């Protein structure tokens, strides 16, 4: 599947793709095969979606990846719009969960986009959006489970001692923070878990839970 | 979904696949929706027109087998939907054995203490009991019942089957603690 972009949306991901409008004007036959368009929802996301998506979706080969500088392509406060569009264009539209900031995308997002581009080279519909935007952030979920258990175990528990001594947990924290930073579009965002203890467990679990709930939309 | 508060929704709709989740889906969709409820509607006229003593329709005769599966599902659902299984998949799997053991135990305790799974189990138990009671009368109704008796019976059975289907709508995947 080909990957196109509108208004240089590709630059936000640090990649290069063909321009959708130019291709449509000069090489319309190119659009006779399934393709994906990167679409930056500038302005109020809800208005932009209703104004532009139906037109973009007229071609049944079209698949659109909507994104913005804020979470869920700017529609985190309007999940009903996401549901409406998913219902209208099943499998053909995706609203990117992590924000795509101006300038360089974070390393995690860059890595996923590169994987997604590679996947598209041989992909056929339906598009597996999970490659770019997995629903379950496995490290965040793992850390949430550990913190939830640690909180419930109480202070000075055997679990607290075991988690502190376990070298694998440190790696889980590092990976979870990368997922967290990607969701926050903030390379400095931290879960502040330099020291693993019962007192930090509750706020960290609550913070991750908020992210997990958003991902579920 | 009225039985679970919105803030708890993700816990019972995690979407994280597990064997019990597949079993729940098969009982709800494959058997109840696509087989039993579908045939009760599609074949109703044929069933009502059958003379007393006619053989019981296959889908009704097979209910006892499905009920047995349901009872096994009900009995093991607390263990089968437990988040403790997540310790053995994904990144936590690499933790040391002792850490995993403590985590499994703690996650299971929180999940049970939370009460969500217990209330889903209690709801399902009631729905199974009500459906069992009605379905146990099927043979007698078919042996002796006239059209009116069968109509009333099928209406009742349909209502109990819908109640059972609703009770089987959750959990969708491993339950989060």
Short mmCIF file of C-alpha atoms in Angstrom, two decimals:
data_model
loop_
_atom_site.label_atom_id
_atom_site.label_comp_id
_atom_site.label_asym_id
_atom_site.label_seq_id
_atom_site.Cartn_x
_atom_site.Cartn_y
_atom_site.Cartn_z
CA UNK A 1 0.00 0.00 0.00
CA UNK A 2 1.23 3.50 -0.79
CA UNK A 3 1.64 6.10 1.92
CA UNK A 4 0.73 9.70 1.10
CA UNK A 5 0.49 12.87 3.11
CA UNK A 6 -1.40 16.13 2.99
CA UNK A 7 0.22 19.48 3.66
CA UNK A 8 3.59 17.92 4.46
CA UNK A 9 2.20 15.90 7.31
CA UNK A 10 5.04 13.44 6.69
CA UNK A 11 7.57 15.92 8.06
CA UNK A 12 5.95 15.62 11.48
CA UNK A 13 6.98 11.97 11.52
CA UNK A 14 10.43 12.66 10.12
CA UNK A 15 9.71 10.69 6.95
CA UNK A 16 9.13 11.44 3.27
CA UNK A 17 6.06 10.38 1.37
CA UNK A 18 4.38 11.37 -1.87
CA UNK A 19 1.98 14.31 -1.69
CA UNK A 20 -1.60 13.11 -1.87
CA UNK A 21 -3.06 16.13 -3.69
CA UNK A 22 -0.33 16.19 -6.36
CA UNK A 23 -0.55 12.45 -6.91
CA UNK A 24 -4.31 12.66 -7.20
CA UNK A 25 -4.06 15.44 -9.79
CA UNK A 26 -1.23 14.05 -11.89
CA UNK A 27 -1.36 10.32 -11.38
CA UNK A 28 -4.95 9.43 -10.43
CA UNK A 29 -4.38 5.81 -11.49
CA UNK A 30 -2.04 5.49 -8.50
CA UNK A 31 -5.07 5.80 -6.28
CA UNK A 32 -6.74 2.80 -7.81
CA UNK A 33 -4.91 0.64 -5.27
CA UNK A 34 -5.42 0.73 -1.47
CA UNK A 35 -3.45 3.53 0.15
CA UNK A 36 -2.98 5.39 3.44
CA UNK A 37 -3.02 9.18 3.86
CA UNK A 38 -1.38 10.99 6.76
CA UNK A 39 -3.78 13.73 7.72
CA UNK A 40 -2.95 16.41 10.27
CA UNK A 41 -6.15 17.70 11.89
CA UNK A 42 -5.30 21.38 12.00
CA UNK A 43 -7.69 23.69 13.85
CA UNK A 44 -10.54 22.24 15.93
CA UNK A 45 -10.24 18.50 15.32
CA UNK A 46 -13.97 17.79 15.38
CA UNK A 47 -14.74 20.44 12.74
CA UNK A 48 -11.85 19.31 10.57
CA UNK A 49 -12.94 15.68 10.71
CA UNK A 50 -16.50 16.45 9.68
CA UNK A 51 -15.41 18.89 6.99
CA UNK A 52 -12.67 16.84 5.34
CA UNK A 53 -12.91 13.15 6.13
CA UNK A 54 -16.00 12.32 4.00
CA UNK A 55 -14.27 13.78 0.93
CA UNK A 56 -11.04 11.90 1.63
CA UNK A 57 -13.00 8.69 2.10
CA UNK A 58 -14.91 8.93 -1.17
CA UNK A 59 -12.36 6.68 -2.78
CA UNK A 60 -12.96 3.20 -1.29
CA UNK A 61 -9.21 2.57 -1.50
CA UNK A 62 -8.54 5.37 0.95
CA UNK A 63 -7.34 4.76 4.51
CA UNK A 64 -6.69 7.80 6.64
CA UNK A 65 -4.42 8.21 9.63
CA UNK A 66 -5.51 11.30 11.56
CA UNK A 67 -3.14 12.88 14.03
CA UNK A 68 -2.49 16.09 15.90
CA UNK A 69 -0.13 17.62 18.43
CA UNK A 70 -2.40 16.33 21.19
CA UNK A 71 -3.59 12.85 22.14
CA UNK A 72 -6.09 10.91 20.04
CA UNK A 73 -5.72 13.38 17.19
CA UNK A 74 -7.19 16.07 19.42
CA UNK A 75 -10.39 14.10 19.99
CA UNK A 76 -9.75 12.78 23.49
CA UNK A 77 -12.62 14.93 24.76
CA UNK A 78 -14.88 13.87 21.87
CA UNK A 79 -14.75 10.07 21.82
CA UNK A 80 -18.19 10.04 20.19
CA UNK A 81 -16.66 11.56 17.04
CA UNK A 82 -14.10 8.76 16.94
CA UNK A 83 -16.83 6.16 17.34
CA UNK A 84 -18.94 7.83 14.65
CA UNK A 85 -16.09 7.82 12.13
CA UNK A 86 -15.03 4.27 12.98
CA UNK A 87 -18.63 3.23 12.40
CA UNK A 88 -18.86 5.08 9.09
CA UNK A 89 -15.51 3.87 7.77
CA UNK A 90 -14.79 0.60 9.55
CA UNK A 91 -11.08 -0.20 9.57
CA UNK A 92 -10.29 2.66 7.20
CA UNK A 93 -9.73 5.50 9.61
CA UNK A 94 -7.44 5.65 12.60
CA UNK A 95 -6.95 8.37 15.19
CA UNK A 96 -3.40 8.20 16.46
CA UNK A 97 -3.23 7.93 20.25
CA UNK A 98 0.10 9.63 20.90
CA UNK A 99 0.45 13.31 20.10
CA UNK A 100 2.79 14.18 17.25
CA UNK A 101 4.70 17.25 18.35
CA UNK A 102 6.15 19.92 16.09
CA UNK A 103 9.72 19.25 15.15
CA UNK A 104 11.28 15.86 15.76
CA UNK A 105 8.97 13.01 16.76
CA UNK A 106 10.06 11.06 19.84
CA UNK A 107 12.29 7.99 19.27
CA UNK A 108 9.51 5.51 20.10
CA UNK A 109 7.06 7.06 17.63
CA UNK A 110 9.76 7.30 14.99
CA UNK A 111 10.56 3.62 15.44
CA UNK A 112 6.90 2.63 15.17
CA UNK A 113 6.32 4.78 12.08
CA UNK A 114 9.31 3.23 10.39
CA UNK A 115 7.93 -0.24 11.20
CA UNK A 116 4.52 0.80 9.89
CA UNK A 117 6.03 2.08 6.62
CA UNK A 118 7.82 -1.21 6.18
CA UNK A 119 4.60 -3.11 6.87
CA UNK A 120 2.66 -1.05 4.30
CA UNK A 121 5.01 -2.07 1.50
CA UNK A 122 3.42 -5.52 1.38
CA UNK A 123 0.17 -4.89 3.27
CA UNK A 124 -3.34 -5.43 1.98
CA UNK A 125 -6.53 -4.12 3.61
CA UNK A 126 -7.58 -4.17 6.34
CA UNK A 127 -4.73 -2.06 7.68
CA UNK A 128 -3.26 -3.30 10.93
CA UNK A 129 -3.07 0.01 12.78
CA UNK A 130 -1.78 -1.85 15.83
CA UNK A 131 1.67 -1.93 14.25
CA UNK A 132 1.86 1.83 14.56
CA UNK A 133 -0.37 2.31 17.53
CA UNK A 134 -0.70 -0.78 19.73
CA UNK A 135 -3.73 -0.75 21.98
CA UNK A 136 -1.92 -2.41 24.81
CA UNK A 137 1.27 -0.73 25.90
CA UNK A 138 2.78 -3.87 27.35
CA UNK A 139 5.43 -2.25 29.54
CA UNK A 140 3.05 0.35 30.95
CA UNK A 141 0.58 -2.41 31.71
CA UNK A 142 3.29 -4.54 33.31
CA UNK A 143 4.46 -1.66 35.47
CA UNK A 144 0.90 -0.79 36.41
CA UNK A 145 0.30 -4.37 37.58
CA UNK A 146 3.50 -4.32 39.62
CA UNK A 147 2.64 -0.96 41.22
CA UNK A 148 -0.95 -2.00 41.90
CA UNK A 149 0.29 -5.12 43.67
CA UNK A 150 2.99 -3.20 45.55
CA UNK A 151 0.46 -0.63 46.76
CA UNK A 152 -1.86 -3.37 48.01
CA UNK A 153 0.94 -5.29 49.68
CA UNK A 154 1.57 -2.46 52.18
CA UNK A 155 4.85 -1.04 53.47
CA UNK A 156 7.89 -3.26 54.01
CA UNK A 157 6.25 -6.22 52.31
CA UNK A 158 8.02 -9.24 50.87
CA UNK A 159 6.89 -8.09 47.45
CA UNK A 160 8.53 -4.70 47.94
CA UNK A 161 11.82 -6.38 48.85
CA UNK A 162 11.57 -8.78 45.92
CA UNK A 163 10.79 -6.04 43.39
CA UNK A 164 13.69 -3.91 44.64
CA UNK A 165 16.11 -6.77 44.25
CA UNK A 166 14.84 -7.85 40.84
CA UNK A 167 17.01 -6.42 38.04
CA UNK A 168 14.32 -7.06 35.44
CA UNK A 169 11.98 -4.52 37.00
CA UNK A 170 14.42 -1.70 36.26
CA UNK A 171 14.26 -2.58 32.58
CA UNK A 172 10.45 -2.67 32.69
CA UNK A 173 10.47 0.82 34.25
CA UNK A 174 12.77 2.16 31.52
CA UNK A 175 10.62 0.72 28.73
CA UNK A 176 7.40 1.85 30.40
CA UNK A 177 8.77 5.38 30.70
CA UNK A 178 9.50 5.36 26.97
CA UNK A 179 5.90 4.39 26.26
CA UNK A 180 4.75 7.05 28.71
CA UNK A 181 6.91 9.70 27.05
CA UNK A 182 5.54 8.75 23.66
CA UNK A 183 1.96 9.08 24.88
CA UNK A 184 2.79 12.41 26.47
CA UNK A 185 4.90 13.56 23.51
CA UNK A 186 7.36 14.66 26.15
CA UNK A 187 10.82 13.07 26.11
CA UNK A 188 11.38 14.26 29.66
CA UNK A 189 8.15 12.94 31.17
CA UNK A 190 8.98 10.64 34.07
CA UNK A 191 7.13 8.33 36.39
CA UNK A 192 9.66 9.20 39.10
CA UNK A 193 10.47 5.68 40.10
CA UNK A 194 14.12 6.05 40.99
CA UNK A 195 13.34 4.23 44.20
CA UNK A 196 10.84 1.38 44.20
CA UNK A 197 8.78 1.65 47.33
CA UNK A 198 5.27 1.26 48.60
CA UNK A 199 4.65 5.00 48.89
CA UNK A 200 5.34 5.71 45.22
CA UNK A 201 3.28 2.74 44.05
CA UNK A 202 -0.16 4.31 44.42
CA UNK A 203 0.45 7.61 42.56
CA UNK A 204 2.40 5.85 39.81
CA UNK A 205 -0.36 3.26 39.37
CA UNK A 206 -2.96 6.05 39.24
CA UNK A 207 -0.96 7.98 36.65
CA UNK A 208 -0.54 4.93 34.41
CA UNK A 209 -4.21 3.98 34.83
CA UNK A 210 -5.21 7.36 33.37
CA UNK A 211 -3.13 6.62 30.28
CA UNK A 212 -4.49 3.07 29.99
CA UNK A 213 -8.04 4.37 30.13
CA UNK A 214 -7.38 6.86 27.35
CA UNK A 215 -5.88 4.13 25.20
CA UNK A 216 -9.05 2.14 25.52
CA UNK A 217 -11.18 4.75 23.71
CA UNK B 1 -23.70 -2.04 30.55
CA UNK B 2 -25.42 -1.10 33.78
CA UNK B 3 -23.85 -3.64 36.09
CA UNK B 4 -20.39 -2.04 35.98
CA UNK B 5 -19.63 1.62 36.67
CA UNK B 6 -17.93 3.58 33.89
CA UNK B 7 -14.75 4.00 35.94
CA UNK B 8 -14.54 0.22 36.26
CA UNK B 9 -15.28 -0.43 32.62
CA UNK B 10 -11.70 -0.99 31.52
CA UNK B 11 -11.23 -3.61 34.24
CA UNK B 12 -13.82 -5.91 32.72
CA UNK B 13 -13.23 -4.90 29.11
CA UNK B 14 -9.46 -5.05 28.99
CA UNK B 15 -9.56 -6.90 25.69
CA UNK B 16 -6.54 -8.92 26.81
CA UNK B 17 -7.22 -12.36 25.39
CA UNK B 18 -7.48 -15.42 27.61
CA UNK B 19 -8.86 -18.92 27.14
CA UNK B 20 -11.88 -18.21 29.34
CA UNK B 21 -12.64 -15.14 27.22
CA UNK B 22 -12.78 -17.34 24.13
CA UNK B 23 -15.03 -19.78 25.93
CA UNK B 24 -17.36 -16.97 27.02
CA UNK B 25 -17.50 -15.69 23.43
CA UNK B 26 -18.30 -19.15 22.09
CA UNK B 27 -21.11 -19.71 24.59
CA UNK B 28 -22.58 -16.28 24.06
CA UNK B 29 -22.22 -15.77 20.33
CA UNK B 30 -21.87 -19.19 18.76
CA UNK B 31 -24.36 -21.07 20.86
CA UNK B 32 -26.82 -18.56 22.35
CA UNK B 33 -27.04 -15.88 19.67
CA UNK B 34 -26.26 -17.64 16.44
CA UNK B 35 -27.77 -21.01 17.26
CA UNK B 36 -30.41 -21.08 19.99
CA UNK B 37 -31.93 -17.60 19.75
CA UNK B 38 -31.62 -17.57 15.98
CA UNK B 39 -33.39 -20.91 15.53
CA UNK B 40 -36.04 -20.04 18.11
CA UNK B 41 -37.00 -17.14 15.88
CA UNK B 42 -36.37 -18.61 12.44
CA UNK B 43 -37.97 -22.01 13.06
CA UNK B 44 -40.71 -20.95 15.44
CA UNK B 45 -43.58 -21.55 13.03
CA UNK B 46 -42.34 -25.02 12.12
CA UNK B 47 -41.89 -25.88 15.79
CA UNK B 48 -45.36 -24.64 16.70
CA UNK B 49 -46.93 -26.60 13.88
CA UNK B 50 -45.36 -29.88 15.04
CA UNK B 51 -47.78 -32.37 16.58
CA UNK B 52 -47.47 -33.32 20.28
CA UNK B 53 -44.93 -36.09 20.64
CA UNK B 54 -42.81 -34.91 17.69
CA UNK B 55 -39.05 -35.15 18.29
CA UNK B 56 -37.51 -32.27 20.19
CA UNK B 57 -35.67 -29.91 17.82
CA UNK B 58 -31.94 -30.62 17.82
CA UNK B 59 -30.96 -27.25 19.25
CA UNK B 60 -33.29 -27.71 22.21
CA UNK B 61 -32.17 -31.30 22.75
CA UNK B 62 -28.57 -30.06 22.89
CA UNK B 63 -29.17 -27.56 25.67
CA UNK B 64 -28.14 -29.94 28.46
CA UNK B 65 -24.72 -30.37 26.85
CA UNK B 66 -24.25 -26.60 26.65
CA UNK B 67 -25.44 -26.20 30.24
CA UNK B 68 -22.73 -28.59 31.36
CA UNK B 69 -20.14 -26.42 29.62
CA UNK B 70 -21.66 -23.34 31.24
CA UNK B 71 -21.39 -24.86 34.71
CA UNK B 72 -17.73 -25.69 34.18
CA UNK B 73 -17.16 -22.12 32.94
CA UNK B 74 -18.97 -20.69 35.97
CA UNK B 75 -17.02 -22.81 38.44
CA UNK B 76 -13.62 -21.84 37.08
CA UNK B 77 -14.24 -18.25 35.97
CA UNK B 78 -12.64 -16.60 39.00
CA UNK B 79 -9.36 -18.36 38.37
CA UNK B 80 -9.64 -18.18 34.60
CA UNK B 81 -10.10 -14.40 34.34
CA UNK B 82 -7.56 -13.59 37.07
CA UNK B 83 -4.91 -10.96 36.30
CA UNK B 84 -2.38 -13.26 37.96
CA UNK B 85 -1.97 -14.93 34.55
CA UNK B 86 -0.50 -11.68 33.19
CA UNK B 87 2.58 -12.31 35.32
CA UNK B 88 3.44 -15.20 33.02
CA UNK B 89 3.14 -13.28 29.78
CA UNK B 90 4.64 -10.07 28.51
CA UNK B 91 7.50 -8.27 30.27
CA UNK B 92 6.72 -9.56 33.78
CA UNK B 93 7.53 -13.09 32.66
CA UNK B 94 11.24 -12.28 32.92
CA UNK B 95 11.09 -11.41 36.62
CA UNK B 96 12.62 -13.78 39.13
CA UNK B 97 10.47 -16.72 40.22
CA UNK B 98 10.01 -15.46 43.78
CA UNK B 99 8.93 -12.01 42.56
CA UNK B 100 6.46 -13.59 40.15
CA UNK B 101 5.02 -15.80 42.83
CA UNK B 102 4.40 -12.83 45.13
CA UNK B 103 2.97 -10.76 42.29
CA UNK B 104 0.57 -13.50 41.20
CA UNK B 105 -0.69 -13.89 44.73
CA UNK B 106 -1.11 -10.16 45.33
CA UNK B 107 -2.84 -9.46 41.99
CA UNK B 108 -5.27 -12.31 42.50
CA UNK B 109 -6.13 -11.13 46.01
CA UNK B 110 -6.82 -7.54 44.85
CA UNK B 111 -8.94 -8.80 41.99
CA UNK B 112 -11.10 -11.00 44.21
CA UNK B 113 -11.36 -8.37 46.97
CA UNK B 114 -12.53 -5.83 44.39
CA UNK B 115 -15.73 -7.85 44.10
CA UNK B 116 -16.39 -7.23 40.40
CA UNK B 117 -15.73 -10.78 39.31
CA UNK B 118 -17.77 -12.15 42.20
CA UNK B 119 -20.76 -10.04 41.23
CA UNK B 120 -20.46 -11.12 37.58
CA UNK B 121 -20.26 -14.73 38.71
CA UNK B 122 -23.32 -14.37 40.96
CA UNK B 123 -25.28 -12.78 38.13
CA UNK B 124 -24.31 -15.55 35.75
CA UNK B 125 -25.19 -18.21 38.31
CA UNK B 126 -28.71 -16.78 38.66
CA UNK B 127 -29.14 -16.59 34.90
CA UNK B 128 -28.00 -20.21 34.50
CA UNK B 129 -30.37 -21.40 37.22
CA UNK B 130 -33.34 -19.62 35.67
CA UNK B 131 -32.51 -20.93 32.21
CA UNK B 132 -31.94 -24.47 33.52
CA UNK B 133 -35.33 -24.50 35.19
CA UNK B 134 -37.11 -23.51 31.97
CA UNK B 135 -35.09 -25.72 29.68
CA UNK B 136 -35.74 -28.79 31.85
CA UNK B 137 -39.40 -28.58 30.84
CA UNK B 138 -38.74 -28.70 27.09
CA UNK B 139 -39.29 -32.44 26.63
CA UNK B 140 -42.57 -32.43 28.55
CA UNK B 141 -43.88 -29.44 26.61
CA UNK B 142 -42.99 -31.09 23.31
CA UNK B 143 -44.53 -34.40 24.34
CA UNK B 144 -47.86 -32.99 25.42
CA UNK B 145 -48.09 -29.33 24.58
CA UNK B 146 -50.44 -27.78 22.06
CA UNK B 147 -49.65 -24.68 20.03
CA UNK B 148 -50.62 -22.25 22.81
CA UNK B 149 -48.59 -24.04 25.46
CA UNK B 150 -45.56 -24.17 23.17
CA UNK B 151 -45.90 -20.48 22.29
CA UNK B 152 -45.93 -19.51 25.95
CA UNK B 153 -43.07 -21.84 26.66
CA UNK B 154 -40.90 -20.55 23.82
CA UNK B 155 -41.54 -16.95 24.88
CA UNK B 156 -40.40 -17.78 28.37
CA UNK B 157 -37.36 -19.67 27.16
CA UNK B 158 -36.39 -16.84 24.86
CA UNK B 159 -36.55 -14.34 27.74
CA UNK B 160 -34.35 -16.57 29.91
CA UNK B 161 -31.91 -17.14 27.04
CA UNK B 162 -31.61 -13.38 26.52
CA UNK B 163 -31.00 -12.93 30.23
CA UNK B 164 -28.28 -15.58 30.04
CA UNK B 165 -26.75 -13.95 26.96
CA UNK B 166 -26.60 -10.63 28.83
CA UNK B 167 -24.98 -12.26 31.83
CA UNK B 168 -22.34 -13.64 29.49
CA UNK B 169 -21.45 -10.26 28.00
CA UNK B 170 -18.62 -9.74 30.51
CA UNK B 171 -15.75 -9.99 31.25
CA UNK B 172 -14.17 -9.28 27.90
CA UNK B 173 -10.67 -10.57 28.45
CA UNK B 174 -8.53 -10.81 31.56
CA UNK B 175 -10.00 -8.74 34.40
CA UNK B 176 -7.69 -6.00 35.62
CA UNK B 177 -7.37 -5.64 39.40
#
